[in-house]
């Protein structure tokens, strides 16, 4: 159960909840500069919404732990603001952090009951960067246990699963579903997630958010519980592309503790926010990955939304190249199983503070239920050396895919590729574990490319869908520009009805009945 706080009692300095629960970072800072809002008042509002909606009302179960130091942090920022104004690009902005990213003094459970007693003594590098930019770490979000599901967010570190605020009988996706549900429901303006297969972009698409997977190596993974280190990335979930760009500017940069970031200094994203403009798609050549939106395996409503998105891209000035095939895109496997080795390395970096000595120690002593223990044991058995023949074959396939991608982008003179993020709307909870249709992992994940999902509209009138952009290597700033232009041309996003504005005292204003919600 989430740790909760007392409800808001009129501390919002006269700014109504409806102006804040879905506000952008820029809008929040404008209110602060106008003297209408303080960091403390904003934190109180966010905590009140968690209290009102997470363990009661719609009972989203998005939050696993609230930061008891959030109020004190906000107070210190308000004191600094009175002396010298905004302290950084994220001054006073509450951030929800996925429960596999270390925050000093707050547990890192990776969604598992085996790790609920683990308290990191050091912030992950990305969290340290958020702090330096003035952010307030508000809470931890629920996640799929060990990030092993892309379709549902169910952990053993807290009771219950996370539900989709747009339809309470449906999943928000996994494994960053808690972060997605929290931002969609107005618990915080932004959140951090991790993406190894689709775990930022998938939940973002199903909760009408922007979800960014940065280029591999652009953002440090130090202090992040691993799933597959050669593919793990940290990225933002936001309500606008501009906020995603702002977050990336803060998060990106080299880190001596993460060798994957060694080249990052050559590909700065500083200026990404300033470079956003509504005409960014003019003349841009957009390749359509038609194999990821084939009628035979794509929901008809999602297919209609995708066709409309292509029309909108063309109206925004893009040149649509329909369609594009990438040889090798559907071949596999493209990697070797290495979860065991990566967990061993994570525990090793923690030294004496590690909750377990190794993956084997976790498997032997950790509080794991039968199915999860069996799944981890299977991963342990499946681990093979990199020099194994199957591993060498996988690496060879990956090399061929990289070559074919680069060749096809050059042959067709393409700037970006598009496809639906998921081929179907968010499924019912009862069906989530069995559903496939993930269309966002084929290129960006194995090749380390930047990718972003942006709201594409609503299937059945109320079930969110996302448009997925995949860029060339290190083209993060340009990719954000394309996504921004599409977002501004369409403005598809609307907040969920299940978490309406609060009235003084913390109750909801005009809240619908708490049932299955629309889209049932």
Coordinates of C-alpha atoms in Angstrom, one line a residue, residues 2 7 46 53 60 62 67 77 83 87 166 181 195 226 248-249 289 294 315 375 386 391 402 415 418 517:
X2 CA 1.3 3.5 -0.8
X7 CA -5.1 16.0 2.0
X46 CA 0.3 16.4 -5.7
X53 CA -7.0 8.6 -6.0
X60 CA -4.9 3.3 -9.4
X62 CA 0.5 3.8 -9.2
X67 CA 9.0 10.7 -0.1
X77 CA 13.4 25.7 -2.6
X83 CA 16.2 35.3 -2.5
X87 CA 17.1 27.8 -9.0
X166 CA -8.5 6.1 -18.7
X181 CA -0.5 6.3 -14.5
X195 CA 13.0 1.2 -21.2
X226 CA 19.3 -3.8 -14.5
X248 CA 16.3 15.2 -21.4
X249 CA 18.4 18.3 -21.4
X289 CA 6.9 0.9 -41.2
X294 CA -0.6 -4.6 -41.0
X315 CA -0.5 18.4 -43.7
X375 CA 11.2 -17.6 -13.9
X386 CA 29.3 -14.3 -24.9
X391 CA 25.5 -15.6 -28.8
X402 CA 22.4 -2.3 -38.2
X415 CA 14.9 11.4 -41.6
X418 CA 6.8 6.0 -37.9
X517 CA -14.8 3.3 -16.5

